[in-house]
Each structure stands twice: as C-alpha cells, then as structure tokens.
Coordinates of C-alpha atoms and ligand atoms in Angstrom, one line a residue:
M1 CA 334.1 116.4 63.6
N2 CA 334.7 114.8 67.1
Y3 CA 334.7 117.6 69.6
N4 CA 338.4 116.2 70.9
E5 CA 339.8 117.5 67.6
L6 CA 338.1 120.5 68.0
V7 CA 339.1 121.1 71.5
K8 CA 342.6 120.9 70.0
Y9 CA 342.2 123.8 67.8
Y10 CA 341.0 125.6 71.1
E11 CA 344.0 124.6 72.9
K12 CA 346.3 125.9 70.2
L13 CA 344.2 129.1 69.8
E14 CA 344.6 129.4 73.9
G15 CA 348.4 129.1 73.6
T16 CA 348.9 132.2 71.5
T17 CA 348.2 135.7 71.8
K18 CA 349.3 136.4 68.2
K19 CA 346.6 137.7 65.7
L20 CA 348.5 135.7 62.5
E21 CA 348.8 132.4 64.1
K22 CA 345.2 132.7 65.8
T23 CA 344.4 133.4 62.0
D24 CA 346.4 130.2 60.7
I25 CA 344.9 128.0 63.1
L26 CA 341.4 128.6 62.2
A27 CA 342.0 128.8 58.1
K28 CA 343.4 125.3 59.0
L29 CA 340.4 124.4 61.2
F30 CA 337.7 125.7 58.7
K31 CA 339.2 123.9 55.8
E32 CA 338.9 120.6 57.6
C33 CA 335.1 121.0 58.1
N34 CA 332.6 119.6 56.3
L35 CA 329.9 122.2 55.0
D36 CA 326.9 120.8 56.9
E37 CA 328.9 121.5 60.1
L38 CA 331.0 124.5 59.1
D39 CA 328.5 126.9 60.5
L40 CA 328.7 125.3 63.8
I41 CA 332.2 125.4 64.0
V42 CA 332.1 129.3 63.3
Y43 CA 329.9 130.2 65.9
L44 CA 331.5 127.5 68.5
V45 CA 334.9 129.3 68.0
Q46 CA 333.6 132.3 69.0
G47 CA 332.5 131.0 71.9
T48 CA 328.7 131.2 71.2
V49 CA 325.8 128.8 69.1
F50 CA 324.0 131.6 67.6
P51 CA 324.7 133.6 64.3
E52 CA 325.3 137.5 65.7
W53 CA 322.1 138.6 64.2
D54 CA 320.5 136.5 66.5
S55 CA 319.8 137.8 70.1
R56 CA 319.3 134.8 72.1
N57 CA 321.7 133.9 75.2
I58 CA 322.1 130.8 76.7
G59 CA 321.7 132.5 80.1
F60 CA 323.2 130.0 82.1
S61 CA 324.7 131.1 85.4
S62 CA 327.8 130.0 87.2
R63 CA 325.4 129.1 90.2
L64 CA 323.9 126.4 87.8
I65 CA 327.3 125.0 86.2
L66 CA 328.3 124.6 89.8
K67 CA 325.4 122.4 90.8
A68 CA 326.1 120.6 87.5
I69 CA 330.0 120.1 88.3
S70 CA 329.2 119.2 91.4
S71 CA 326.5 116.4 90.7
V72 CA 328.8 115.1 87.9
T73 CA 332.3 114.7 90.2
G74 CA 330.7 114.2 93.4
V75 CA 332.5 117.1 94.9
N76 CA 329.7 119.1 96.9
A77 CA 328.9 122.5 95.4
E78 CA 330.8 124.8 98.3
D79 CA 334.5 122.7 97.8
V80 CA 333.5 123.7 94.0
E81 CA 333.0 127.2 94.8
K82 CA 336.0 127.4 96.8
L83 CA 338.3 126.3 94.0
W84 CA 336.2 128.7 91.4
K85 CA 337.3 131.4 94.1
K86 CA 341.3 130.5 93.9
K87 CA 341.2 129.5 90.0
G88 CA 338.9 132.3 88.7
D89 CA 337.6 130.5 86.1
L90 CA 335.4 127.3 86.4
G91 CA 336.7 125.7 83.1
I92 CA 339.7 125.3 84.7
V93 CA 338.2 124.1 88.0
V94 CA 335.9 121.2 86.0
E95 CA 339.0 119.9 84.3
E96 CA 340.7 119.3 87.4
L97 CA 338.0 117.7 89.0
I98 CA 336.9 115.7 86.1
G99 CA 340.7 114.7 85.8
R100 CA 340.6 113.7 89.5
K101 CA 337.7 111.4 89.1
K102 CA 338.5 109.8 85.8
Q103 CA 341.8 109.1 85.9
T104 CA 341.3 105.2 86.3
T105 CA 337.9 105.0 84.2
L106 CA 339.1 105.7 80.6
L107 CA 335.7 106.8 78.4
T108 CA 335.3 105.0 75.2
R109 CA 332.7 106.9 73.8
K110 CA 333.7 110.0 71.8
L111 CA 331.5 112.9 71.9
D112 CA 330.3 114.5 68.9
T113 CA 330.4 118.6 68.1
K114 CA 326.8 118.7 66.9
K115 CA 325.8 116.9 69.9
V116 CA 327.8 119.1 72.3
F117 CA 326.3 122.5 70.1
D118 CA 322.8 121.1 69.9
T119 CA 322.8 120.8 73.7
I120 CA 324.0 123.9 74.6
R121 CA 321.4 125.7 72.2
K122 CA 318.6 123.5 73.9
L123 CA 319.8 125.2 77.3
A124 CA 318.5 128.9 75.4
E125 CA 315.3 127.4 74.2
L126 CA 314.3 125.8 77.3
V127 CA 312.5 128.4 78.9
G128 CA 309.8 128.7 81.6
K129 CA 309.0 127.0 85.2
G130 CA 310.6 123.9 85.8
T131 CA 313.2 123.7 83.4
V132 CA 316.1 125.1 85.2
N133 CA 316.4 121.2 86.4
K134 CA 316.1 119.8 83.2
K135 CA 318.7 122.0 81.7
V136 CA 320.8 121.5 84.9
Q137 CA 320.9 117.8 84.2
L138 CA 321.7 118.1 80.5
V139 CA 325.1 120.3 81.1
A140 CA 325.7 117.1 83.6
E141 CA 325.2 114.6 80.7
L142 CA 327.0 116.1 78.5
L143 CA 329.9 117.0 81.3
S144 CA 329.9 112.9 82.0
N145 CA 330.1 111.8 78.4
S146 CA 333.3 114.0 78.2
N147 CA 337.1 114.1 79.1
E148 CA 338.5 116.8 81.2
K149 CA 339.5 119.2 78.4
E150 CA 336.4 118.8 76.5
A151 CA 334.4 119.4 80.0
R152 CA 337.0 122.6 80.3
Y153 CA 335.7 123.9 76.7
I154 CA 332.0 123.2 77.0
V155 CA 331.9 125.2 80.4
R156 CA 333.2 127.7 79.4
T157 CA 330.9 128.0 76.2
I158 CA 327.9 127.4 78.1
L159 CA 328.7 130.3 80.4
E160 CA 329.6 132.4 76.9
D161 CA 333.0 132.8 77.9
L162 CA 335.4 130.8 76.0
R163 CA 338.7 132.7 76.2
V164 CA 340.0 131.5 73.5
G165 CA 340.9 135.4 72.2
V166 CA 338.8 135.0 68.6
K167 CA 337.2 138.3 67.6
E168 CA 335.3 139.3 64.6
G169 CA 338.4 140.5 62.6
I170 CA 340.1 137.3 63.1
I171 CA 337.1 134.9 61.9
R172 CA 336.9 137.3 58.9
D173 CA 340.6 136.7 58.0
A174 CA 340.4 133.0 58.7
I175 CA 337.5 132.4 56.1
S176 CA 339.7 134.5 53.8
K177 CA 342.5 132.6 54.2
A178 CA 340.9 129.2 54.3
F179 CA 338.7 129.7 50.9
E180 CA 341.2 131.9 49.0
Q181 CA 338.5 134.8 49.2
D182 CA 339.1 138.7 49.3
T183 CA 338.9 139.8 53.0
K184 CA 336.4 142.9 51.9
E185 CA 334.1 140.7 50.2
V186 CA 334.1 138.6 53.2
E187 CA 333.3 141.3 55.8
E188 CA 330.8 142.7 53.2
A189 CA 328.9 139.6 53.0
F190 CA 329.0 139.3 56.6
N191 CA 327.4 142.9 57.3
I192 CA 324.7 141.7 55.1
T193 CA 324.2 138.9 56.7
V194 CA 325.1 139.2 60.1
D195 CA 326.3 135.5 60.3
Y196 CA 329.6 134.3 59.7
G197 CA 328.8 130.7 59.6
E198 CA 326.7 131.5 56.7
V199 CA 329.3 133.9 55.5
A200 CA 332.0 130.6 55.7
K201 CA 329.6 128.3 53.9
L202 CA 329.6 130.8 51.0
A203 CA 332.9 131.5 50.9
K204 CA 333.7 127.6 51.1
R205 CA 331.2 127.2 47.9
N206 CA 332.8 130.0 46.0
K207 CA 329.5 132.2 46.2
L208 CA 330.3 135.1 48.0
K209 CA 329.0 137.3 45.2
E210 CA 325.9 136.1 45.2
I211 CA 324.9 137.4 48.7
E212 CA 322.2 140.2 48.6
I213 CA 320.6 142.1 51.0
K214 CA 316.8 140.7 50.9
P215 CA 313.7 141.7 53.0
G216 CA 312.9 139.4 56.1
R217 CA 316.6 139.2 57.0
P218 CA 318.0 142.1 59.0
A219 CA 321.5 143.6 58.0
K220 CA 323.7 145.9 59.8
L221 CA 323.2 149.5 59.6
M222 CA 325.2 152.6 59.0
L223 CA 326.8 153.9 61.5
S224 CA 328.0 158.1 61.9
V225 CA 331.0 159.7 63.0
L226 CA 331.0 162.2 65.6
I227 CA 332.4 165.8 65.1
S228 CA 332.2 169.0 66.7
D229 CA 331.1 171.6 64.3
A230 CA 329.7 172.2 60.7
E231 CA 333.2 172.8 59.3
E232 CA 334.3 169.4 59.8
G233 CA 331.6 168.1 58.1
F234 CA 332.0 169.8 55.0
K235 CA 336.0 168.7 55.4
A236 CA 335.0 164.9 56.0
L237 CA 332.2 164.6 53.9
G238 CA 332.8 167.3 50.1
E239 CA 331.8 170.8 49.3
K240 CA 327.6 169.7 49.3
I241 CA 326.2 167.8 52.0
Q242 CA 322.9 167.1 53.3
A243 CA 321.8 167.8 56.7
E244 CA 319.1 166.3 58.3
Y245 CA 317.3 166.5 61.7
K246 CA 318.9 164.2 64.0
M247 CA 315.9 162.7 65.7
D248 CA 315.9 161.6 69.3
G249 CA 314.0 158.0 69.0
F250 CA 315.4 154.8 67.8
R251 CA 316.4 152.8 65.1
I252 CA 314.2 150.4 62.9
Q253 CA 314.8 148.8 60.1
V254 CA 311.5 147.8 58.5
H255 CA 311.2 145.0 56.0
R256 CA 308.2 144.4 53.7
N257 CA 308.1 140.8 51.7
K258 CA 304.2 141.0 50.0
D259 CA 302.0 140.6 52.9
E260 CA 304.7 140.4 55.6
I261 CA 306.3 143.5 57.5
R262 CA 308.8 143.1 60.0
L263 CA 310.7 145.4 62.0
F264 CA 314.1 144.9 63.7
T265 CA 316.1 147.4 66.0
R266 CA 319.8 148.0 65.4
R267 CA 320.9 144.7 67.2
M268 CA 319.0 142.9 65.1
E269 CA 316.3 142.3 67.6
E270 CA 312.8 141.4 66.0
V271 CA 310.2 144.2 67.3
T272 CA 307.4 143.6 65.0
K273 CA 304.6 142.5 68.0
Q274 CA 305.6 145.3 70.0
F275 CA 305.0 148.1 67.2
P276 CA 301.4 147.2 65.8
D277 CA 300.8 150.8 65.1
V278 CA 304.3 151.5 63.1
V279 CA 303.5 148.1 60.9
E280 CA 300.0 149.7 60.1
F281 CA 302.1 153.0 59.1
V282 CA 304.3 151.2 56.6
K283 CA 301.3 149.8 55.1
K284 CA 299.3 152.9 54.5
Y285 CA 301.8 155.4 53.7
V286 CA 305.0 153.7 51.8
R287 CA 304.6 152.1 48.5
G288 CA 305.9 149.3 47.2
E289 CA 305.4 145.3 47.6
K290 CA 309.3 144.7 48.5
F291 CA 311.6 147.1 50.6
I292 CA 313.7 147.7 53.8
I293 CA 313.6 151.1 54.7
D294 CA 315.9 152.8 57.5
C295 CA 313.7 155.0 60.0
E296 CA 314.3 157.0 63.5
A297 CA 310.5 156.1 65.6
V298 CA 310.4 158.9 67.9
G299 CA 308.0 159.3 70.8
L300 CA 305.1 162.1 70.6
N301 CA 303.3 164.0 73.6
K302 CA 300.1 162.6 72.9
K303 CA 298.7 166.2 73.7
T304 CA 300.6 168.7 72.1
G305 CA 301.7 166.3 69.2
N306 CA 305.6 167.4 70.3
Y307 CA 308.5 165.1 70.1
L308 CA 309.8 163.2 73.1
P309 CA 312.9 162.2 74.2
F310 CA 313.8 158.3 73.7
Q311 CA 313.5 157.3 77.5
N312 CA 309.8 158.0 77.0
I313 CA 309.3 155.2 74.7
S314 CA 312.1 153.0 75.4
Q315 CA 309.5 150.6 77.7
R316 CA 307.9 149.7 74.6
I317 CA 310.6 148.2 72.9
K318 CA 310.4 145.1 75.4
R319 CA 307.0 145.2 76.3
K320 CA 305.5 141.8 75.9
Y321 CA 301.8 142.5 77.2
D322 CA 299.3 145.2 76.9
I323 CA 300.6 146.0 73.7
E324 CA 298.0 147.9 72.1
Q325 CA 297.2 150.0 75.3
M326 CA 300.8 151.2 75.3
A327 CA 300.7 152.1 71.3
K328 CA 297.9 154.3 72.2
E329 CA 299.5 155.9 75.5
F330 CA 303.2 156.0 73.8
P331 CA 302.9 156.7 70.5
V332 CA 305.7 157.2 68.2
E333 CA 306.1 158.7 64.7
L334 CA 307.8 156.9 61.9
N335 CA 311.0 159.2 60.6
I336 CA 312.1 157.5 57.4
F337 CA 315.9 158.4 56.1
D338 CA 316.7 156.0 53.9
V339 CA 316.2 152.9 51.8
L340 CA 318.3 149.7 51.1
Y341 CA 316.1 147.9 48.8
F342 CA 313.3 149.0 46.5
D343 CA 311.2 146.6 44.0
E344 CA 313.4 143.4 44.1
K345 CA 317.0 145.3 44.1
S346 CA 319.3 146.4 46.3
L347 CA 320.3 150.2 46.2
M348 CA 322.8 149.8 49.0
N349 CA 325.4 151.1 46.2
L350 CA 323.7 154.2 45.0
P351 CA 324.4 157.4 46.0
L352 CA 322.2 158.8 48.8
I353 CA 321.1 161.6 46.8
E354 CA 319.4 158.8 44.6
R355 CA 318.4 157.1 47.3
R356 CA 316.3 159.5 49.1
K357 CA 314.4 160.5 45.4
I358 CA 313.4 157.1 45.5
L359 CA 312.1 157.5 49.3
E360 CA 310.5 160.9 48.4
K361 CA 308.6 159.6 45.2
N362 CA 307.1 156.7 47.4
V363 CA 306.5 157.6 50.9
K364 CA 303.0 159.8 51.4
E365 CA 303.6 161.6 54.4
K366 CA 301.4 162.1 57.1
K367 CA 302.5 164.2 60.3
G368 CA 302.2 162.1 63.3
E369 CA 302.4 159.3 61.8
V370 CA 305.0 158.5 59.0
V371 CA 307.5 161.5 57.7
L372 CA 310.8 161.7 55.8
T373 CA 313.9 163.4 58.4
K374 CA 314.0 167.1 57.4
K375 CA 316.6 167.8 55.2
L376 CA 318.6 170.9 53.7
V377 CA 321.2 170.3 50.9
S378 CA 323.9 173.1 51.0
D379 CA 327.3 174.1 50.2
K380 CA 327.4 177.0 53.0
V381 CA 328.7 176.5 56.7
N382 CA 326.1 179.5 58.3
E383 CA 322.9 177.7 56.7
I384 CA 324.1 174.2 57.9
S385 CA 324.6 176.4 61.6
D386 CA 321.4 177.6 60.8
F387 CA 319.5 174.6 60.4
F388 CA 321.3 172.9 63.5
K389 CA 319.7 175.6 65.8
E390 CA 316.6 175.4 64.1
S391 CA 316.8 171.7 64.6
L392 CA 317.7 172.3 68.3
K393 CA 315.2 174.5 68.7
A394 CA 312.5 171.8 67.6
G395 CA 313.4 169.4 70.1
N396 CA 315.7 167.4 68.3
E397 CA 319.2 166.2 69.4
G398 CA 321.0 167.9 66.4
L399 CA 321.7 167.0 63.2
M400 CA 323.2 164.1 60.7
L401 CA 325.3 165.4 58.2
K402 CA 325.7 163.0 55.2
N403 CA 327.8 162.9 52.0
I404 CA 325.3 163.0 49.2
N405 CA 327.1 160.5 47.3
S406 CA 327.7 158.1 49.8
I407 CA 326.7 154.6 49.1
Y408 CA 325.0 152.9 51.9
T409 CA 327.7 151.4 53.9
P410 CA 326.4 148.7 56.8
G411 CA 327.8 148.3 59.9
R412 CA 330.9 150.5 59.9
Y413 CA 331.7 154.1 61.5
V414 CA 332.6 155.9 58.0
N415 CA 333.2 159.2 57.0
G416 CA 329.9 159.0 54.7
W417 CA 327.6 160.3 57.8
C418 CA 328.9 162.3 60.7
K419 CA 326.7 163.5 63.6
L420 CA 326.7 167.1 65.0
K421 CA 325.6 167.3 68.5
N422 CA 325.9 170.5 71.1
V423 CA 326.0 168.5 74.5
L424 CA 329.0 167.0 75.6
E425 CA 328.2 163.0 74.1
P426 CA 327.3 160.9 76.6
L427 CA 329.7 157.6 76.4
D428 CA 328.2 153.7 76.1
L429 CA 330.8 152.2 77.8
V430 CA 330.9 148.5 79.8
I431 CA 331.2 147.4 82.6
T432 CA 334.4 145.3 83.6
K433 CA 334.2 145.7 87.3
C434 CA 332.0 146.2 90.3
F435 CA 332.0 146.8 94.1
Y436 CA 329.7 145.8 96.4
G437 CA 328.2 148.3 98.7
E438 CA 327.8 148.8 102.4
G439 CA 325.8 149.7 104.8
K440 CA 321.5 149.3 104.0
R441 CA 323.1 148.6 100.4
A442 CA 325.4 145.6 101.5
G443 CA 324.4 142.8 98.8
W444 CA 324.3 145.1 96.1
L445 CA 326.8 145.9 93.3
T446 CA 326.9 149.8 93.8
S447 CA 330.1 151.1 92.0
F448 CA 330.9 149.9 88.7
T449 CA 334.0 150.3 86.8
V450 CA 333.4 151.4 83.3
A451 CA 335.7 151.1 80.0
C452 CA 335.6 152.2 76.3
K453 CA 337.3 150.2 73.4
D454 CA 340.3 150.0 71.8
H455 CA 339.7 147.8 68.8
D456 CA 339.6 144.3 70.6
K457 CA 340.7 145.4 74.2
F458 CA 338.8 147.5 76.9
L459 CA 340.4 150.3 78.9
T460 CA 339.0 151.6 82.0
I461 CA 338.0 155.4 82.3
G462 CA 336.9 155.0 86.2
D463 CA 334.0 154.3 88.1
V464 CA 330.4 155.1 88.4
S465 CA 328.0 155.0 91.4
T466 CA 325.6 157.3 90.8
G467 CA 322.7 157.9 88.8
L468 CA 320.4 154.6 90.3
K469 CA 317.7 154.3 92.6
E470 CA 317.5 152.5 95.8
K471 CA 314.0 151.1 94.8
G472 CA 310.9 151.9 92.6
D473 CA 310.9 151.8 88.7
G474 CA 313.9 152.3 86.6
L475 CA 317.6 151.1 86.9
T476 CA 317.7 150.3 90.4
Y477 CA 320.7 148.9 92.3
E478 CA 319.1 145.7 92.7
K479 CA 317.9 145.3 88.8
M480 CA 322.0 146.2 87.9
T481 CA 322.8 143.3 90.5
K482 CA 320.6 141.1 89.0
L483 CA 322.4 141.8 85.6
L484 CA 325.8 141.7 86.9
K485 CA 325.8 138.7 89.2
P486 CA 325.4 135.8 86.6
L487 CA 328.5 137.4 84.6
I488 CA 330.9 137.1 87.8
I489 CA 334.4 135.7 86.5
K490 CA 336.3 136.3 89.6
E491 CA 335.9 137.7 93.6
E492 CA 338.0 139.7 95.5
R493 CA 336.4 140.6 98.8
R494 CA 333.8 143.8 97.8
Q495 CA 335.4 143.7 94.1
V496 CA 334.4 141.5 91.5
F497 CA 334.8 140.9 88.2
V498 CA 332.5 140.6 85.6
K499 CA 332.2 139.4 82.0
P500 CA 332.0 142.8 79.9
K501 CA 328.6 142.7 78.5
I502 CA 326.5 145.2 80.2
I503 CA 326.8 148.6 78.3
I504 CA 325.5 151.5 80.5
E505 CA 325.2 155.3 79.1
V506 CA 327.2 157.5 81.4
G507 CA 326.6 161.6 81.6
Y508 CA 329.7 163.7 82.9
E509 CA 330.5 167.2 83.1
E510 CA 334.1 166.6 81.4
I511 CA 336.5 164.5 80.6
Q512 CA 340.1 164.9 82.2
K513 CA 343.4 162.9 82.4
S514 CA 344.2 160.2 84.7
T515 CA 347.1 157.9 86.1
T516 CA 344.9 155.3 87.3
S517 CA 342.6 154.1 84.6
S518 CA 344.1 152.3 81.5
S519 CA 342.4 154.7 79.2
G520 CA 344.5 157.5 80.7
Y521 CA 341.0 159.4 81.1
S522 CA 338.6 159.5 83.6
L523 CA 335.0 161.3 84.0
R524 CA 334.4 164.1 86.6
F525 CA 330.8 163.9 87.6
P526 CA 330.0 160.4 86.0
R527 CA 326.3 159.4 86.2
V528 CA 324.2 156.6 84.8
L529 CA 321.9 157.8 82.4
Q530 CA 320.3 154.5 80.9
L531 CA 321.1 150.8 80.0
R532 CA 322.0 150.2 76.5
T533 CA 320.5 147.4 75.8
D534 CA 320.1 148.3 72.1
K535 CA 324.0 148.2 71.2
P536 CA 326.4 145.8 70.7
L537 CA 329.6 145.5 72.5
N538 CA 331.6 146.5 69.3
E539 CA 329.6 149.8 69.4
I540 CA 330.3 151.3 72.5
N541 CA 332.9 154.3 72.4
S542 CA 336.4 153.9 72.0
I543 CA 339.3 155.5 73.2
K544 CA 339.3 157.6 69.5
D545 CA 335.8 159.4 70.7
V546 CA 337.1 159.8 74.2
E547 CA 340.5 161.5 73.1
K548 CA 338.2 163.3 70.7
I549 CA 335.7 164.7 73.0
Y550 CA 338.4 165.7 75.4
N551 CA 340.1 167.9 72.4
Y552 CA 337.0 169.2 71.5
Q553 CA 336.0 170.6 75.0
R554 CA 339.8 171.7 75.5
G555 CA 338.9 173.6 72.5
K556 CA 335.4 175.1 73.7
K557 CA 334.3 174.4 70.4
I558 CA 330.7 173.7 72.0
I559 CA 328.3 175.7 69.2
Ligands
LIG601 P1 326.1 155.7 67.4 O1 324.8 155.1 66.6 O2 327.1 156.9 66.6 O3 326.8 154.5 67.7 P2 324.6 156.5 69.6 O4 323.5 155.2 69.3 O5 324.6 156.8 70.7 O6 325.9 156.5 68.5 P3 323.7 158.7 68.3 O7 324.6 159.4 68.7 O8 322.4 158.8 68.9 O9 323.4 157.5 68.5 O10 323.4 159.0 66.7 C1 323.2 157.8 65.5 C2 321.5 157.6 65.8 O11 320.7 158.9 65.7 C3 321.3 156.8 64.6 O12 321.8 155.4 65.0 C4 319.8 157.0 64.5 O13 319.2 155.9 65.4 C5 319.8 158.3 65.0 N1 319.0 159.1 64.1 C6 318.6 160.5 64.5 N2 317.9 160.5 63.1 C7 318.9 160.5 61.9 C8 318.9 160.8 60.8 N3 318.4 161.4 60.2 N4 319.4 159.6 60.2 C9 320.5 158.9 60.5 N5 320.2 158.7 61.9 C10 319.5 159.3 62.8

C-alpha cells in the first residue's frame, strides 16, 4: 500500500471522535490490506512499529525531529521551535513548512508504507555512540521524499504520538468486523499473543481458534481486583476460596521449552539474563520439559533469610553488568502460584484447584530458592481473616483470594482473583503535566500532575512534588526531568504538557473530593514512592479504584 493511501485513512480517523465510525474506517482499511502488510498497518494505526509485547521504543526526541525538519525545509531550528510552541504539534509544523517549500516542486515518487515502517523501526534498532546523526539523516531522507500530509503522520509516528485516537478496543472491534470474527475470540487471541498484528493475520485466514499459548512467547497475566475485606472476597468468589500469601516481589512468567528457559516480566520484557539464579532454580526444582508458570520473585535478606520489600531487588530488573554479583547480594526466592501450560498442553481452561495440583506434583520445594505460595482453602470468614493477619506478620502485603474453580484469564481484571491489603493502596498514576521548579531547582521539572484512567481517557487527581531527591541514588528531580523532557507536547511558561507515558506510584494519607481536578478527587499529602516501569499504561489505577478507596476509607473498614 502506498503511504499516501494510509494517510487518507489517518485523516478520516482524525476527523471523527466516534468509536463506531473509527471502527468502520479501520475495518475497511484492514480488508483492503494484503496479508503480508496487514501486521505493519495494524501497528502503524496504533501509532507504533512494534507489537505490544515488544517493549522497544522508537526513542527519538522532539529536539532531534526539530533538527531533521530544519535540514529538510531549510528553516532554522529556532524558527521551527517557535512555530512548534505556537501550534503545539510538530506534525502540523512539518506539514506547514513542507507545504510552503513544495508548492512548486511536485513529488513524482510514491512513498511505500513498508519503506516508512522499516525506516522508523531502524531508528529504534540503531543504538550507541555516533548513531544520532545517522538517525537524523534517515528521518530527513524520509521527510524529503514525502508530501506535506505524509510528513505530518511520519513525524507523529516517530514521536510516538499519532493522535488519531485508536485504542486497543477499537483495533479489536475493527479486526472482528473486517474478518467477521467473534470479538471475544479476537480479544482472547490478543491476550495470548499480545500482538494485534498477528491476530489480524490469523483472523484474515480464519485461524483464530488455532492459536494457543506456547512456551517462549510471553502472554498477558491474570490480574486481580482490589477488595476491602474477607467478606467481600466471599461475595465475589463463591462459598469456598483459596487464599494465598500475597508476596511483595515482582511477577515473573517462567517459560521452559526443553533446554531453553526464559523469564518475562508482567510487561513482557525479557529478564532471563538478569536472573541466572532463577533459571538454575527452575532447572533444579521444577519437573517437566515444557511449561509456563506464573510466579513472584521475592527478595531475601542474606543474613536472616527474611523477606524484603520489592524496592530492595528492583535494581536487578534493569541491570546489565555484574549480574552474578547482584544475584549474590540480592538473592530472590521464586514463589510459584500458577501454571498455564504443562507437557504440550495449555491448562488455562482448567479450574485453579486442578492447576494447583499439577504444581504440587511437579515442584520440589526448597526454602530460599523455590516454593509454592502458602495457601489456605476455606469457607469461613474468620479463618481467612486469621490467615490474613498471619501473612502480614510474616512480612507480606496481605492475601490474594482466588476462586477455586476459576480458569486462567490473561490480561483482565476479573473476579477470579481479588487482593486484600490493609494499607491504603498506593495509586499507580500517569504524569500528564509538569511544572518547572524555581531557585536552585530551576531547570528541573519538580511538580507533576497525575491522572488515573477512565476507559480511554485520563482524569487528573492533583499534583505531587515530594518524594523525589535533590541528588544521589534513587529517583531524583534530574532523572525525572530527563525522562519527561522527550515527552513534552506543549510548553506554557513554567507549565509543560507531556505525553502520558511515565507512571509513578503515589502514596497519600487520604483521598478527598475536589472541584479542581477532572476526576473529582485529590490526594492529601501525596508523595512519589517509585517509578512503575513494569506496568503498562492500561493497567494504571482507574477512577473506579479511586472511588472504591474513597468509600472504603469513609467506612473505615480497614482490617
Ligand atoms: P495490579 O497487579 O492489581 O495492577 P499492582 O501491580 O500494584 O496492581 P499489587 O497490588 O501488588 O500489584 O497486586 C497484584 C500483584 O501481586 C500480582 O501482579 C503479583 O505480582 C503479586 N502477587 C504476590 N503474591 C501473589 C499470589 N499469591 N498470587 C498472585 N499474585 C501475587
């Protein structure tokens, strides 16, 4: 497909806010695509060049785009920047500038969609010193071969800010409509592949049913709903429930395919290299040649053998060097709580109680290395409440309560699993706006407007400015500024609007009603606890969670 054709679809998408219309436009586009370009186009309309499981970013900053635009149009970078400040969108800026320049020189060459896709992907693949100029050159070349409209969308794609309003739900519905497939089946296939490009190709060939979870390819994980007490757990899950210690570590999906063991985080980032100790434990203590197990890796105090909070081991996740040393210094114990695949078979449709039996049969426990999460199956509120207290006493976060008959439902907050904690749950929120500091903090972004989600929208819930450090290790203002600057969309004096990408965990004393924030709530004494790089944007806290905590604290049902 010519890129120009795709651009016409982008314009139609941008021209409507109605979900149904967007779905129809996309369904028509998907129908028109050849099989071999369908996946690329599915990624492109989502404003990316990667499937969702692939955590790579294009990583090209607005500053570099300014440079590329300047070199193609001959307008100096400062003037481009001035125009950017005025328009608030570099896509519109490049469109205007290229339009001015090309009025007389008509393009004869047609730009191919695959060429655009490959070039943008190359930007993510070129890393290391000396590649910056090469990248700017690649972008400049692409822009000089494009007409003004094409340039608008190329720039926005490179900045990972396409602005055509296509979210996961619309892609799902459009695939379903284009290829006459059941919406639920499309979604289930996505939760297994985490790749709408692949799902679209399968749907086109009427092969959605053939898709199975398989070792080596990360799938979405099952998620839990927050509840306030054991009684609510019984109401949501049935008369008899399985309670498990809720450990404060981080989630690892372990895949074994014969000799190959691979570890993935909940965002499907591969962390096999960072955890050679876990790979060894799995080899030693989990029987079977092919399996996928769901686990929590929990930090241990080397001397006492007690559990440590997640923060103590979080540094291991991104570590690239001294891995063995880190494994010794910050040991982890693998707590296994579920199995999704075993011995050539998907187990996702088996009830929890059966899956747990398979785990019990095939895992040899060794304290400090591999264990199954401690569990209690009960039909009594007081037993669950006692078990909850026992878990807290052992240094854990609380309990996970599970429906004993629930199948494994990846990627969704369903009532199969509930989590029970006794603290006011910190919120995972996304930064949408920031403010520059003053005095000795001038130049740094020091205050952050945070938002929760409401389906496809973000609703603000106030500003947070404490919890960060001036300097040293850990999360500093400088580090936050570095993370946020490439995401700036618009600046208005000290205030800057950013793409909603950076997720932070925010602690607080209380949730209050507010008339100034769009969620209708604000946080009392908010403080930044940590970055949540392990969480995708669609899993941040929702307005429903906020309402729930607000009501819960009013009822003072804290156990
Ligand atoms: P959420 O996963 O609900 O979006 P979150 O990332 O803030 O929120 P928590 O509130 O800590 O996570 O609760 C869910 C997490 O608890 C799971 O993703 C998993 O990593 C962890 N966990 C610890 N013990 C268990 C267990 N026994 N069963 C399932 N998950 C557990």
